[in-house]
Tab-separated table of N, CA, C and O in Angstrom:
chain	number	residue	atom	x	y	z
N	2	UNK	N	15.718	104.043	91.072
N	2	UNK	CA	16.025	103.720	92.478
N	2	UNK	C	17.471	103.280	92.606
N	2	UNK	O	18.129	103.541	93.594
N	3	UNK	N	17.975	102.618	91.581
N	3	UNK	CA	19.347	102.139	91.623
N	3	UNK	C	20.347	103.269	91.724
N	3	UNK	O	21.402	103.124	92.325
N	4	UNK	N	19.985	104.420	91.152
N	4	UNK	CA	20.937	105.531	91.131
N	4	UNK	C	21.159	106.126	92.517
N	4	UNK	O	22.239	106.598	92.824
N	5	UNK	N	20.119	106.078	93.358
N	5	UNK	CA	20.278	106.634	94.711
N	5	UNK	C	21.309	105.833	95.484
N	5	UNK	O	22.149	106.389	96.177
N	6	UNK	N	21.279	104.509	95.332
N	6	UNK	CA	22.241	103.699	96.044
N	6	UNK	C	23.637	103.928	95.464
N	6	UNK	O	24.614	103.979	96.177
N	7	UNK	N	23.701	104.081	94.149
N	7	UNK	CA	24.988	104.338	93.515
N	7	UNK	C	25.565	105.680	93.967
N	7	UNK	O	26.779	105.860	93.996
N	8	UNK	N	24.675	106.611	94.325
N	8	UNK	CA	25.128	107.933	94.744
N	8	UNK	C	25.776	107.904	96.124
N	8	UNK	O	26.492	108.830	96.496
N	9	UNK	N	25.520	106.847	96.876
N	9	UNK	CA	26.130	106.721	98.197
N	9	UNK	C	27.540	106.177	98.014
N	9	UNK	O	27.732	105.118	97.424
N	10	UNK	N	28.523	106.918	98.509
N	10	UNK	CA	29.913	106.487	98.309
N	10	UNK	C	30.229	105.273	99.176
N	10	UNK	O	29.782	105.181	100.317
N	11	UNK	N	31.003	104.355	98.611
N	11	UNK	CA	31.414	103.151	99.350
N	11	UNK	C	32.192	103.523	100.602
N	11	UNK	O	32.030	102.917	101.651
N	12	UNK	N	33.067	104.500	100.432
N	12	UNK	CA	34.011	104.822	101.505
N	12	UNK	C	34.033	106.324	101.747
N	12	UNK	O	34.186	107.098	100.806
N	13	UNK	N	33.874	106.717	102.996
N	13	UNK	CA	34.128	108.107	103.402
N	13	UNK	C	34.890	108.054	104.707
N	13	UNK	O	34.327	107.719	105.752
N	14	UNK	N	36.195	108.354	104.613
N	14	UNK	CA	37.042	108.353	105.804
N	14	UNK	C	37.930	109.593	105.798
N	14	UNK	O	38.161	110.184	104.744
N	15	UNK	N	38.430	109.951	106.973
N	15	UNK	CA	39.349	111.084	107.067
N	15	UNK	C	40.626	110.769	106.296
N	15	UNK	O	41.033	109.604	106.182
N	16	UNK	N	41.274	111.810	105.789
N	16	UNK	CA	42.442	111.607	104.928
N	16	UNK	C	43.729	111.402	105.718
N	16	UNK	O	44.764	111.093	105.145
N	17	UNK	N	43.671	111.578	107.030
N	17	UNK	CA	44.902	111.488	107.821
N	17	UNK	C	44.571	111.094	109.258
N	17	UNK	O	43.543	111.505	109.794
N	18	UNK	N	45.456	110.295	109.867
N	18	UNK	CA	45.334	110.014	111.293
N	18	UNK	C	44.748	108.643	111.589
N	18	UNK	O	44.514	107.831	110.697
N	19	UNK	N	44.512	108.428	112.874
N	19	UNK	CA	43.921	107.173	113.343
N	19	UNK	C	42.560	107.482	113.948
N	19	UNK	O	42.442	108.391	114.761
N	20	UNK	N	41.554	106.754	113.520
N	20	UNK	CA	40.193	107.083	113.937
N	20	UNK	C	39.311	105.847	113.888
N	20	UNK	O	39.648	104.830	113.300
N	21	UNK	N	38.161	105.970	114.531
N	21	UNK	CA	37.184	104.876	114.562
N	21	UNK	C	36.461	104.785	113.225
N	21	UNK	O	36.259	105.786	112.548
N	22	UNK	N	36.063	103.550	112.890
N	22	UNK	CA	35.271	103.368	111.687
N	22	UNK	C	34.208	102.304	111.934
N	22	UNK	O	34.335	101.496	112.853
N	23	UNK	N	33.150	102.346	111.115
N	23	UNK	CA	32.153	101.273	111.153
N	23	UNK	C	31.883	100.772	109.741
N	23	UNK	O	32.020	101.505	108.758
N	24	UNK	N	31.511	99.497	109.680
N	24	UNK	CA	31.108	98.855	108.438
N	24	UNK	C	29.586	98.735	108.486
N	24	UNK	O	29.033	98.257	109.479
N	25	UNK	N	28.926	99.193	107.431
N	25	UNK	CA	27.463	99.214	107.401
N	25	UNK	C	26.930	98.431	106.216
N	25	UNK	O	27.572	98.382	105.164
N	26	UNK	N	25.762	97.846	106.423
N	26	UNK	CA	25.054	97.239	105.296
N	26	UNK	C	23.818	98.064	105.002
N	26	UNK	O	23.009	98.322	105.885
N	27	UNK	N	23.705	98.496	103.754
N	27	UNK	CA	22.511	99.210	103.304
N	27	UNK	C	21.628	98.230	102.572
N	27	UNK	O	22.109	97.425	101.785
N	28	UNK	N	20.337	98.328	102.822
N	28	UNK	CA	19.421	97.420	102.153
N	28	UNK	C	18.110	98.124	101.868
N	28	UNK	O	17.661	98.949	102.653
N	29	UNK	N	17.530	97.801	100.732
N	29	UNK	CA	16.186	98.275	100.451
N	29	UNK	C	15.227	97.484	101.334
N	29	UNK	O	15.365	96.260	101.420
N	30	UNK	N	14.256	98.163	101.967
N	30	UNK	CA	13.280	97.435	102.779
N	30	UNK	C	12.623	96.333	101.941
N	30	UNK	O	12.329	96.545	100.774
N	31	UNK	N	12.465	95.174	102.545
N	31	UNK	CA	11.873	94.051	101.817
N	31	UNK	C	12.885	93.322	100.965
N	31	UNK	O	12.528	92.602	100.040
N	32	UNK	N	14.166	93.513	101.257
N	32	UNK	CA	15.194	92.793	100.509
N	32	UNK	C	15.625	93.559	99.287
N	32	UNK	O	15.651	94.779	99.289
N	33	UNK	N	15.912	92.851	98.216
N	33	UNK	CA	16.395	93.527	97.023
N	33	UNK	C	17.855	93.890	97.184
N	33	UNK	O	18.591	93.214	97.896
N	34	UNK	N	18.246	94.983	96.543
N	34	UNK	CA	19.664	95.315	96.505
N	34	UNK	C	20.208	95.626	97.890
N	34	UNK	O	19.533	96.195	98.737
N	35	UNK	N	21.439	95.224	98.105
N	35	UNK	CA	22.127	95.620	99.327
N	35	UNK	C	23.610	95.787	99.044
N	35	UNK	O	24.125	95.260	98.067
N	36	UNK	N	24.252	96.571	99.859
N	36	UNK	CA	25.691	96.785	99.691
N	36	UNK	C	26.313	97.216	100.994
N	36	UNK	O	25.621	97.600	101.935
N	37	UNK	N	27.621	97.164	101.036
N	37	UNK	CA	28.363	97.559	102.232
N	37	UNK	C	29.030	98.908	102.003
N	37	UNK	O	29.481	99.208	100.903
N	38	UNK	N	29.082	99.697	103.068
N	38	UNK	CA	29.808	100.964	103.015
N	38	UNK	C	30.648	101.113	104.284
N	38	UNK	O	30.353	100.498	105.316
N	39	UNK	N	31.681	101.919	104.175
N	39	UNK	CA	32.601	102.170	105.285
N	39	UNK	C	32.583	103.659	105.604
N	39	UNK	O	32.649	104.495	104.700
N	40	UNK	N	32.480	103.978	106.903
N	40	UNK	CA	32.532	105.371	107.341
N	40	UNK	C	33.454	105.488	108.544
N	40	UNK	O	33.348	104.683	109.481
N	41	UNK	N	34.346	106.470	108.509
N	41	UNK	CA	35.245	106.662	109.639
N	41	UNK	C	35.671	108.109	109.764
N	41	UNK	O	35.886	108.788	108.761
N	42	UNK	N	35.789	108.587	111.016
N	42	UNK	CA	36.192	109.972	111.219
N	42	UNK	C	36.733	110.198	112.626
N	42	UNK	O	36.280	109.572	113.590
N	43	UNK	N	37.680	111.111	112.703
N	43	UNK	CA	38.228	111.514	114.013
N	43	UNK	C	37.183	112.252	114.843
N	43	UNK	O	37.292	112.327	116.055
N	44	UNK	N	36.195	112.812	114.170
N	44	UNK	CA	35.180	113.597	114.872
N	44	UNK	C	34.348	112.717	115.804
N	44	UNK	O	33.717	113.219	116.726
N	45	UNK	N	34.346	111.414	115.563
N	45	UNK	CA	33.522	110.510	116.368
N	45	UNK	C	34.315	110.006	117.573
N	45	UNK	O	35.345	109.350	117.421
N	46	UNK	N	33.822	110.334	118.753
N	46	UNK	CA	34.468	109.847	119.967
N	46	UNK	C	34.148	108.364	120.158
N	46	UNK	O	34.970	107.587	120.616
N	47	UNK	N	32.925	107.977	119.790
N	47	UNK	CA	32.478	106.593	119.902
N	47	UNK	C	31.937	106.126	118.559
N	47	UNK	O	31.485	106.933	117.758
N	48	UNK	N	31.961	104.805	118.350
N	48	UNK	CA	31.492	104.260	117.076
N	48	UNK	C	30.033	104.625	116.799
N	48	UNK	O	29.661	104.871	115.651
N	49	UNK	N	29.202	104.658	117.863
N	49	UNK	CA	27.778	104.935	117.620
N	49	UNK	C	27.538	106.361	117.140
N	49	UNK	O	26.524	106.647	116.512
N	50	UNK	N	28.484	107.275	117.378
N	50	UNK	CA	28.339	108.640	116.858
N	50	UNK	C	28.330	108.624	115.324
N	50	UNK	O	27.611	109.394	114.699
N	51	UNK	N	29.156	107.757	114.749
N	51	UNK	CA	29.192	107.654	113.283
N	51	UNK	C	27.847	107.127	112.790
N	51	UNK	O	27.263	107.654	111.856
N	52	UNK	N	27.367	106.076	113.468
N	52	UNK	CA	26.096	105.468	113.053
N	52	UNK	C	24.949	106.462	113.179
N	52	UNK	O	24.095	106.571	112.280
N	53	UNK	N	24.932	107.202	114.282
N	53	UNK	CA	23.840	108.154	114.518
N	53	UNK	C	23.816	109.268	113.483
N	53	UNK	O	22.780	109.877	113.235
N	54	UNK	N	24.964	109.537	112.880
N	54	UNK	CA	25.011	110.565	111.840
N	54	UNK	C	24.555	109.983	110.496
N	54	UNK	O	23.779	110.598	109.771
N	55	UNK	N	25.040	108.795	110.157
N	55	UNK	CA	24.773	108.238	108.822
N	55	UNK	C	23.367	107.639	108.708
N	55	UNK	O	22.737	107.709	107.659
N	56	UNK	N	22.864	107.066	109.799
N	56	UNK	CA	21.591	106.347	109.717
N	56	UNK	C	20.438	107.221	109.207
N	56	UNK	O	19.736	106.824	108.267
N	57	UNK	N	20.230	108.434	109.760
N	57	UNK	CA	19.129	109.276	109.244
N	57	UNK	C	19.328	109.650	107.777
N	57	UNK	O	18.361	109.720	107.018
N	58	UNK	N	20.586	109.870	107.366
N	58	UNK	CA	20.856	110.224	105.958
N	58	UNK	C	20.420	109.077	105.049
N	58	UNK	O	19.833	109.292	103.984
N	59	UNK	N	20.747	107.844	105.456
N	59	UNK	CA	20.421	106.678	104.632
N	59	UNK	C	18.916	106.390	104.645
N	59	UNK	O	18.341	105.991	103.646
N	60	UNK	N	18.275	106.626	105.799
N	60	UNK	CA	16.824	106.414	105.880
N	60	UNK	C	16.084	107.366	104.951
N	60	UNK	O	15.099	106.995	104.331
N	61	UNK	N	16.600	108.603	104.838
N	61	UNK	CA	15.999	109.573	103.918
N	61	UNK	C	16.047	109.065	102.487
N	61	UNK	O	15.167	109.340	101.681
N	62	UNK	N	17.124	108.328	102.166
N	62	UNK	CA	17.273	107.794	100.811
N	62	UNK	C	16.506	106.479	100.638
N	62	UNK	O	16.502	105.895	99.563
N	63	UNK	N	15.900	106.022	101.721
N	63	UNK	CA	15.082	104.823	101.625
N	63	UNK	C	15.805	103.518	101.897
N	63	UNK	O	15.399	102.468	101.412
N	64	UNK	N	16.880	103.572	102.673
N	64	UNK	CA	17.599	102.343	103.016
N	64	UNK	C	17.437	101.988	104.464
N	64	UNK	O	17.385	102.861	105.314
N	65	UNK	N	17.450	100.699	104.714
N	65	UNK	CA	17.663	100.229	106.070
N	65	UNK	C	19.169	100.101	106.245
N	65	UNK	O	19.871	99.604	105.380
N	66	UNK	N	19.617	100.577	107.391
N	66	UNK	CA	21.045	100.682	107.644
N	66	UNK	C	21.367	99.801	108.848
N	66	UNK	O	20.763	99.948	109.899
N	67	UNK	N	22.305	98.876	108.676
N	67	UNK	CA	22.669	98.014	109.802
N	67	UNK	C	24.168	98.098	110.010
N	67	UNK	O	24.933	97.983	109.055
N	68	UNK	N	24.564	98.332	111.261
N	68	UNK	CA	25.990	98.372	111.561
N	68	UNK	C	26.478	96.944	111.778
N	68	UNK	O	25.962	96.216	112.614
N	69	UNK	N	27.490	96.553	111.013
N	69	UNK	CA	28.007	95.182	111.078
N	69	UNK	C	29.235	95.073	111.977
N	69	UNK	O	29.867	94.035	112.047
N	70	UNK	N	29.572	96.172	112.640
N	70	UNK	CA	30.747	96.147	113.513
N	70	UNK	C	31.652	97.327	113.214
N	70	UNK	O	31.378	98.120	112.302
N	71	UNK	N	32.711	97.433	113.987
N	71	UNK	CA	33.608	98.569	113.815
N	71	UNK	C	35.037	98.201	114.120
N	71	UNK	O	35.366	97.043	114.372
N	72	UNK	N	35.865	99.222	114.108
N	72	UNK	CA	37.285	99.064	114.382
N	72	UNK	C	37.942	100.410	114.248
N	72	UNK	O	37.295	101.447	114.396
N	73	UNK	N	39.228	100.373	113.945
N	73	UNK	CA	39.956	101.615	113.740
N	73	UNK	C	40.675	101.588	112.401
N	73	UNK	O	41.015	100.522	111.890
N	74	UNK	N	40.885	102.771	111.871
N	74	UNK	CA	41.650	102.933	110.638
N	74	UNK	C	42.793	103.889	110.917
N	74	UNK	O	42.604	104.928	111.550
N	75	UNK	N	43.962	103.503	110.452
N	75	UNK	CA	45.132	104.383	110.507
N	75	UNK	C	45.445	104.741	109.066
N	75	UNK	O	45.723	103.854	108.249
N	76	UNK	N	45.348	106.022	108.741
N	76	UNK	CA	45.451	106.474	107.351
N	76	UNK	C	46.597	107.467	107.198
N	76	UNK	O	46.604	108.512	107.836
N	77	UNK	N	47.558	107.118	106.369
N	77	UNK	CA	48.622	108.055	106.022
N	77	UNK	C	48.577	108.314	104.523
N	77	UNK	O	48.947	107.458	103.723
N	78	UNK	N	48.073	109.509	104.161
N	78	UNK	CA	47.980	109.822	102.734
N	78	UNK	C	49.359	110.098	102.145
N	78	UNK	O	49.586	109.882	100.956
N	79	UNK	N	50.297	110.571	102.981
N	79	UNK	CA	51.676	110.791	102.509
N	79	UNK	C	52.330	109.482	102.089
N	79	UNK	O	52.905	109.372	101.014
N	80	UNK	N	52.214	108.474	102.964
N	80	UNK	CA	52.841	107.177	102.684
N	80	UNK	C	51.947	106.273	101.837
N	80	UNK	O	52.358	105.188	101.441
N	81	UNK	N	50.720	106.727	101.588
N	81	UNK	CA	49.741	105.921	100.854
N	81	UNK	C	49.553	104.558	101.507
N	81	UNK	O	49.658	103.514	100.865
N	82	UNK	N	49.291	104.618	102.805
N	82	UNK	CA	49.076	103.385	103.562
N	82	UNK	C	47.819	103.505	104.410
N	82	UNK	O	47.561	104.553	105.000
N	83	UNK	N	47.073	102.413	104.473
N	83	UNK	CA	45.925	102.337	105.374
N	83	UNK	C	46.027	101.018	106.140
N	83	UNK	O	46.271	99.970	105.551
N	84	UNK	N	45.852	101.118	107.453
N	84	UNK	CA	45.830	99.918	108.290
N	84	UNK	C	44.483	99.866	109.005
N	84	UNK	O	44.039	100.857	109.576
N	85	UNK	N	43.846	98.712	108.944
N	85	UNK	CA	42.547	98.502	109.575
N	85	UNK	C	42.752	97.517	110.721
N	85	UNK	O	43.376	96.470	110.526
N	86	UNK	N	42.250	97.864	111.906
N	86	UNK	CA	42.505	97.014	113.072
N	86	UNK	C	41.477	97.293	114.160
N	86	UNK	O	40.625	98.169	114.018
N	87	UNK	N	41.572	96.542	115.265
N	87	UNK	CA	40.756	96.841	116.439
N	87	UNK	C	39.304	96.430	116.292
N	87	UNK	O	38.925	95.728	115.359
N	88	UNK	N	38.502	96.908	117.238
N	88	UNK	CA	37.086	96.566	117.242
N	88	UNK	C	36.294	97.659	117.927
N	88	UNK	O	36.851	98.571	118.524
N	89	UNK	N	34.972	97.528	117.830
N	89	UNK	CA	34.066	98.450	118.506
N	89	UNK	C	33.504	97.747	119.725
N	89	UNK	O	33.052	96.606	119.630
N	90	UNK	N	33.554	98.431	120.867
N	90	UNK	CA	33.002	97.849	122.090
N	90	UNK	C	31.508	97.611	121.937
N	90	UNK	O	30.992	96.563	122.297
N	91	UNK	N	30.816	98.580	121.368
N	91	UNK	CA	29.365	98.489	121.247
N	91	UNK	C	28.887	97.564	120.141
N	91	UNK	O	27.938	96.804	120.322
N	92	UNK	N	29.561	97.599	118.988
N	92	UNK	CA	29.071	96.878	117.808
N	92	UNK	C	29.832	95.577	117.542
N	92	UNK	O	29.443	94.813	116.676
N	93	UNK	N	30.939	95.384	118.246
N	93	UNK	CA	31.771	94.218	117.949
N	93	UNK	C	32.723	94.523	116.804
N	93	UNK	O	32.767	95.638	116.286
N	94	UNK	N	33.496	93.509	116.406
N	94	UNK	CA	34.503	93.710	115.366
N	94	UNK	C	33.863	93.583	113.988
N	94	UNK	O	33.150	92.631	113.712
N	95	UNK	N	34.153	94.550	113.151
N	95	UNK	CA	33.724	94.456	111.753
N	95	UNK	C	34.566	93.391	111.059
N	95	UNK	O	35.665	93.058	111.511
N	96	UNK	N	34.066	92.869	109.957
N	96	UNK	CA	34.874	91.979	109.118
N	96	UNK	C	35.852	92.863	108.345
N	96	UNK	O	35.514	93.443	107.313
N	97	UNK	N	37.076	92.980	108.888
N	97	UNK	CA	38.047	93.907	108.295
N	97	UNK	C	38.387	93.541	106.849
N	97	UNK	O	38.743	94.407	106.061
N	98	UNK	N	38.259	92.271	106.497
N	98	UNK	CA	38.576	91.877	105.115
N	98	UNK	C	37.578	92.504	104.137
N	98	UNK	O	37.950	92.913	103.039
N	99	UNK	N	36.322	92.618	104.550
N	99	UNK	CA	35.302	93.286	103.719
N	99	UNK	C	35.637	94.771	103.608
N	99	UNK	O	35.590	95.370	102.527
N	100	UNK	N	36.007	95.370	104.737
N	100	UNK	CA	36.392	96.785	104.759
N	100	UNK	C	37.551	97.049	103.811
N	100	UNK	O	37.526	97.998	103.013
N	101	UNK	N	38.566	96.180	103.871
N	101	UNK	CA	39.758	96.355	103.028
N	101	UNK	C	39.402	96.266	101.546
N	101	UNK	O	39.907	97.047	100.731
N	102	UNK	N	38.509	95.345	101.185
N	102	UNK	CA	38.097	95.242	99.775
N	102	UNK	C	37.464	96.561	99.303
N	102	UNK	O	37.722	97.004	98.183
N	103	UNK	N	36.641	97.172	100.146
N	103	UNK	CA	36.018	98.452	99.790
N	103	UNK	C	37.072	99.555	99.694
N	103	UNK	O	37.034	100.383	98.783
N	104	UNK	N	38.009	99.570	100.640
N	104	UNK	CA	39.061	100.586	100.620
N	104	UNK	C	39.917	100.463	99.362
N	104	UNK	O	40.319	101.458	98.765
N	105	UNK	N	40.183	99.230	98.938
N	105	UNK	CA	41.034	99.007	97.756
N	105	UNK	C	40.393	99.558	96.489
N	105	UNK	O	41.090	99.986	95.575
N	106	UNK	N	39.047	99.560	96.454
N	106	UNK	CA	38.360	100.113	95.284
N	106	UNK	C	38.532	101.627	95.218
N	106	UNK	O	38.617	102.216	94.152
N	107	UNK	N	38.573	102.254	96.391
N	107	UNK	CA	38.666	103.712	96.478
N	107	UNK	C	40.125	104.187	96.407
N	107	UNK	O	40.434	105.169	95.753
N	108	UNK	N	41.004	103.472	97.117
N	108	UNK	CA	42.424	103.859	97.198
N	108	UNK	C	43.249	102.820	96.450
N	108	UNK	O	43.906	101.977	97.050
N	109	UNK	N	43.196	102.934	95.109
N	109	UNK	CA	43.754	101.872	94.271
N	109	UNK	C	45.275	101.775	94.359
N	109	UNK	O	45.834	100.701	94.177
N	110	UNK	N	45.946	102.888	94.647
N	110	UNK	CA	47.420	102.874	94.644
N	110	UNK	C	48.001	102.811	96.062
N	110	UNK	O	49.149	103.145	96.291
N	111	UNK	N	47.193	102.375	97.014
N	111	UNK	CA	47.617	102.315	98.413
N	111	UNK	C	48.038	100.907	98.810
N	111	UNK	O	47.570	99.922	98.225
N	112	UNK	N	48.871	100.842	99.847
N	112	UNK	CA	49.123	99.578	100.524
N	112	UNK	C	48.113	99.514	101.683
N	112	UNK	O	48.124	100.359	102.563
N	113	UNK	N	47.230	98.525	101.639
N	113	UNK	CA	46.156	98.423	102.643
N	113	UNK	C	46.238	97.078	103.348
N	113	UNK	O	46.232	96.024	102.692
N	114	UNK	N	46.343	97.123	104.662
N	114	UNK	CA	46.462	95.904	105.443
N	114	UNK	C	45.448	95.903	106.584
N	114	UNK	O	44.910	96.951	106.935
N	115	UNK	N	45.198	94.729	107.126
N	115	UNK	CA	44.335	94.652	108.315
N	115	UNK	C	44.836	93.572	109.253
N	115	UNK	O	45.552	92.666	108.839
N	116	UNK	N	44.467	93.705	110.501
N	116	UNK	CA	44.811	92.695	111.509
N	116	UNK	C	43.798	92.778	112.640
N	116	UNK	O	43.028	93.739	112.720
N	117	UNK	N	43.813	91.795	113.509
N	117	UNK	CA	42.923	91.808	114.671
N	117	UNK	C	43.597	92.440	115.888
N	117	UNK	O	43.088	92.353	116.984
N	118	UNK	N	44.757	93.078	115.660
N	118	UNK	CA	45.435	93.746	116.757
N	118	UNK	C	44.540	94.818	117.354
N	118	UNK	O	43.765	95.455	116.640
N	119	UNK	N	44.692	95.051	118.644
N	119	UNK	CA	43.894	96.092	119.311
N	119	UNK	C	44.507	97.480	119.067
N	119	UNK	O	43.838	98.475	119.129
N	120	UNK	N	45.838	97.522	118.874
N	120	UNK	CA	46.512	98.825	118.727
N	120	UNK	C	47.269	98.897	117.404
N	120	UNK	O	47.740	97.909	116.912
């Protein structure tokens, strides 16, 4: 069972541009293991579009999926920079510091910053 959760990537975001993102908590029903994941894409007009896509995928794997909030990510792969900011109207502001810790594991050679700025 542990391998299924390990198979879920911590971070899946677009490689370029500014886009919405959400921070999610995955949990085995009845407690047990849990972890945070980050998902962001330009394809999502609203934060709930991201959730509506990921939630059924995670339920198939046997996780309860909870959105802990959202924001925006500005990603420049050329400059190796990621900026996390803003909030989600529907879900509220994600804890950007948690998001940044996950991003740092994936993008080890990047400069990654966050702020509560709206833009």
